[in-house]
Each structure stands twice: as structure tokens, then as C-alpha cells.
PDB file of C-alpha atoms in Angstrom:
ATOM      1  CA  MET A  27      15.940  59.058  21.880  1.00 40.00           C
ATOM      2  CA  LEU A  28      17.704  61.016  19.454  1.00 45.00           C
ATOM      3  CA  GLU A  29      19.806  57.976  18.396  1.00 50.00           C
ATOM      4  CA  ASN A  30      16.450  56.335  17.378  1.00 48.00           C
ATOM      5  CA  GLN A  31      15.541  58.977  14.920  1.00 52.00           C
ATOM      6  CA  LYS A  32      16.830  58.888  11.480  1.00 70.00           C
ATOM      7  CA  ILE A  33      18.530  62.197  10.068  1.00 83.00           C
ATOM      8  CA  ARG A  34      17.484  62.976   6.753  1.00 87.00           C
ATOM      9  CA  PRO A  35      19.000  65.281   4.365  1.00 91.00           C
ATOM     10  CA  ALA A  36      17.144  68.508   3.366  1.00 91.00           C
ATOM     11  CA  GLN A  37      17.743  67.839  -0.090  1.00 94.00           C
ATOM     12  CA  VAL A  38      19.306  65.299  -2.318  1.00 95.00           C
ATOM     13  CA  ILE A  39      20.671  65.776  -6.141  1.00 95.00           C
ATOM     14  CA  GLY A  40      17.769  64.737  -8.652  1.00 94.00           C
ATOM     15  CA  PRO A  41      18.344  62.698 -11.768  1.00 93.00           C
ATOM     16  CA  LEU A  42      18.922  65.857 -13.736  1.00 93.00           C
ATOM     17  CA  GLY A  43      21.418  67.298 -11.300  1.00 94.00           C
ATOM     18  CA  GLU A  44      19.068  69.666  -9.526  1.00 95.00           C
ATOM     19  CA  PRO A  45      18.343  69.701  -5.864  1.00 96.00           C
ATOM     20  CA  LEU A  46      15.193  67.717  -4.710  1.00 96.00           C
ATOM     21  CA  THR A  47      13.474  68.330  -1.403  1.00 96.00           C
ATOM     22  CA  LEU A  48      10.329  66.871  -0.143  1.00 95.00           C
ATOM     23  CA  ASP A  49       8.405  69.946  -1.412  1.00 95.00           C
ATOM     24  CA  SER A  50       9.665  69.640  -4.873  1.00 96.00           C
ATOM     25  CA  LEU A  51       8.891  65.922  -5.248  1.00 96.00           C
ATOM     26  CA  PRO A  52       5.961  65.048  -7.470  1.00 96.00           C
ATOM     27  CA  PRO A  53       2.547  65.528  -5.941  1.00 96.00           C
ATOM     28  CA  ALA A  54       1.122  62.562  -3.844  1.00 95.00           C
ATOM     29  CA  SER A  55      -1.894  62.802  -6.262  1.00 95.00           C
ATOM     30  CA  THR A  56       0.398  61.994  -9.268  1.00 94.00           C
ATOM     31  CA  THR A  57      -1.323  59.502 -11.523  1.00 91.00           C
ATOM     32  CA  ARG A  58       0.606  60.259 -14.805  1.00 92.00           C
ATOM     33  CA  TRP A  59       3.983  58.858 -14.128  1.00 93.00           C
ATOM     34  CA  VAL A  60       6.545  60.300 -16.754  1.00 94.00           C
ATOM     35  CA  VAL A  61      10.265  59.247 -16.763  1.00 95.00           C
ATOM     36  CA  ARG A  62      11.487  62.413 -14.874  1.00 96.00           C
ATOM     37  CA  ARG A  63       8.846  61.853 -12.158  1.00 97.00           C
ATOM     38  CA  LYS A  64       9.815  58.111 -11.632  1.00 97.00           C
ATOM     39  CA  ALA A  65      13.579  58.921 -11.704  1.00 97.00           C
ATOM     40  CA  GLU A  66      13.057  61.767  -9.108  1.00 97.00           C
ATOM     41  CA  VAL A  67      11.207  59.555  -6.662  1.00 97.00           C
ATOM     42  CA  VAL A  68      13.940  56.810  -7.224  1.00 97.00           C
ATOM     43  CA  ALA A  69      16.612  59.249  -6.650  1.00 97.00           C
ATOM     44  CA  ALA A  70      14.783  60.797  -3.437  1.00 97.00           C
ATOM     45  CA  VAL A  71      14.726  57.292  -1.900  1.00 96.00           C
ATOM     46  CA  ALA A  72      18.209  56.490  -2.772  1.00 95.00           C
ATOM     47  CA  GLY A  73      19.463  59.729  -1.198  1.00 94.00           C
ATOM     48  CA  GLY A  74      17.655  59.208   1.915  1.00 94.00           C
ATOM     49  CA  LEU A  75      14.966  61.650   1.578  1.00 95.00           C
ATOM     50  CA  LEU A  76      12.231  59.202   1.545  1.00 95.00           C
ATOM     51  CA  SER A  77      12.225  55.496   2.748  1.00 95.00           C
ATOM     52  CA  VAL A  78      10.903  52.893   0.311  1.00 96.00           C
ATOM     53  CA  ASP A  79       7.827  52.465   2.569  1.00 96.00           C
ATOM     54  CA  GLU A  80       7.172  56.056   2.582  1.00 96.00           C
ATOM     55  CA  ALA A  81       7.467  56.423  -1.162  1.00 97.00           C
ATOM     56  CA  CYS A  82       5.135  53.606  -1.846  1.00 97.00           C
ATOM     57  CA  GLN A  83       2.648  54.770   0.627  1.00 97.00           C
ATOM     58  CA  ARG A  84       2.820  58.186  -0.539  1.00 97.00           C
ATOM     59  CA  TYR A  85       2.315  57.445  -4.243  1.00 97.00           C
ATOM     60  CA  THR A  86       0.316  54.427  -3.683  1.00 96.00           C
ATOM     61  CA  LEU A  87       2.891  51.951  -5.389  1.00 96.00           C
ATOM     62  CA  SER A  88       3.399  48.534  -4.832  1.00 95.00           C
ATOM     63  CA  LEU A  89       6.715  47.460  -3.642  1.00 96.00           C
ATOM     64  CA  GLU A  90       7.296  45.494  -7.092  1.00 95.00           C
ATOM     65  CA  GLU A  91       6.490  48.527  -9.000  1.00 94.00           C
ATOM     66  CA  PHE A  92       9.165  50.548  -7.103  1.00 97.00           C
ATOM     67  CA  THR A  93      11.818  48.127  -7.277  1.00 96.00           C
ATOM     68  CA  SER A  94      10.918  47.730 -10.876  1.00 93.00           C
ATOM     69  CA  TRP A  95      11.687  51.463 -11.370  1.00 95.00           C
ATOM     70  CA  GLN A  96      15.019  51.134  -9.324  1.00 96.00           C
ATOM     71  CA  ARG A  97      16.152  48.124 -11.357  1.00 93.00           C
ATOM     72  CA  ALA A  98      15.353  50.078 -14.490  1.00 91.00           C
ATOM     73  CA  VAL A  99      17.662  53.187 -13.335  1.00 94.00           C
ATOM     74  CA  ASP A 100      20.208  50.920 -12.063  1.00 93.00           C
ATOM     75  CA  ARG A 101      20.414  49.024 -15.460  1.00 88.00           C
ATOM     76  CA  SER A 102      19.736  51.577 -18.076  1.00 87.00           C
ATOM     77  CA  GLY A 103      19.663  55.033 -16.469  1.00 90.00           C
ATOM     78  CA  MET A 104      16.438  57.242 -16.951  1.00 92.00           C
ATOM     79  CA  PRO A 105      15.821  55.822 -20.556  1.00 89.00           C
ATOM     80  CA  GLY A 106      15.079  52.475 -18.879  1.00 85.00           C
ATOM     81  CA  LEU A 107      11.970  53.960 -17.208  1.00 89.00           C
ATOM     82  CA  ARG A 108      10.297  54.435 -20.399  1.00 86.00           C
ATOM     83  CA  VAL A 109       7.352  52.159 -20.717  1.00 76.00           C
ATOM     84  CA  THR A 110       7.466  51.832 -24.328  1.00 70.00           C
ATOM     85  CA  ARG A 111      10.933  50.524 -24.334  1.00 64.00           C
ATOM     86  CA  ILE A 112      10.884  48.298 -21.496  1.00 63.00           C
ATOM     87  CA  LYS A 113      11.060  45.073 -23.511  1.00 67.00           C
ATOM     88  CA  HIS A 114      14.039  46.652 -25.330  1.00 67.00           C
ATOM     89  CA  TYR A 115      15.912  47.501 -22.225  1.00 64.00           C
ATOM     90  CA  ARG A 116      15.391  44.144 -20.654  1.00 69.00           C
ATOM     91  CA  ASP A 117      16.424  42.146 -23.656  1.00 72.00           C
ATOM     92  CA  GLN A 118      19.548  44.368 -23.894  1.00 71.00           C
ATOM     93  CA  TYR A 119      20.437  43.772 -20.121  1.00 69.00           C
ATOM     94  CA  GLU A 120      19.777  39.867 -20.699  1.00 76.00           C
ATOM     95  CA  ARG A 121      22.233  39.919 -23.696  1.00 76.00           C
ATOM     96  CA  GLN A 122      24.728  41.789 -21.598  1.00 75.00           C
ATOM     97  CA  GLN A 123      24.481  39.138 -18.776  1.00 77.00           C
ATOM     98  CA  ARG A 124      25.240  36.164 -21.142  1.00 75.00           C
ATOM     99  CA  TYR A 125      28.632  37.583 -22.414  1.00 72.00           C
TER     100      TYR A 125
END
């Protein structure tokens, strides 16, 4: 039975270097998603604190929305999560891919 249970870390390192636990993640009722909160959820999933399905269910996110956050962090770091700069970072990434 134990081999079927996933072992989760008690904490992971957040995007700003601080420890993140399930209790320190943004509340499930979050409606205003600032860059830091998005990055914390992405870091929690990357570190194994939450699964993708759990994060999407907890925060009522679509899989597409969450994966867009992951892609933005992978490509441009936290600044890539800024809604006002999405086009800028997308264009920058596409230019890099061409050369």
C-alpha cells in the first residue's frame, strides 16, 4: 500500500527563495492573480507540493491557463507572468527561436 502513496515534500523553495508550504500558498479563493502568486503556484507544482490537477482544482484554473503560466516562467521567468507584457515576451521568445 505504501508504495502507491506519493511522498510529498513538506516545503519547496518559492520563486523569491522563500520556503513554500501548503499553508503559505495563495488562498483557494484567490481571484486577483499577481505575478508573485502565479509564480508560487507554478513553483509548488514544480517542487511536487501540488500536482497539476490539484492546483487546477484548488484555484479553479483551466489546464491551459496553468500551462501558460508554466511556459511563461520557463521562457522569461517571473516577468513573463505580467499580463501587460505577454505580447512583448512572446515576440521576444519567437525572435530567439528564429536565430
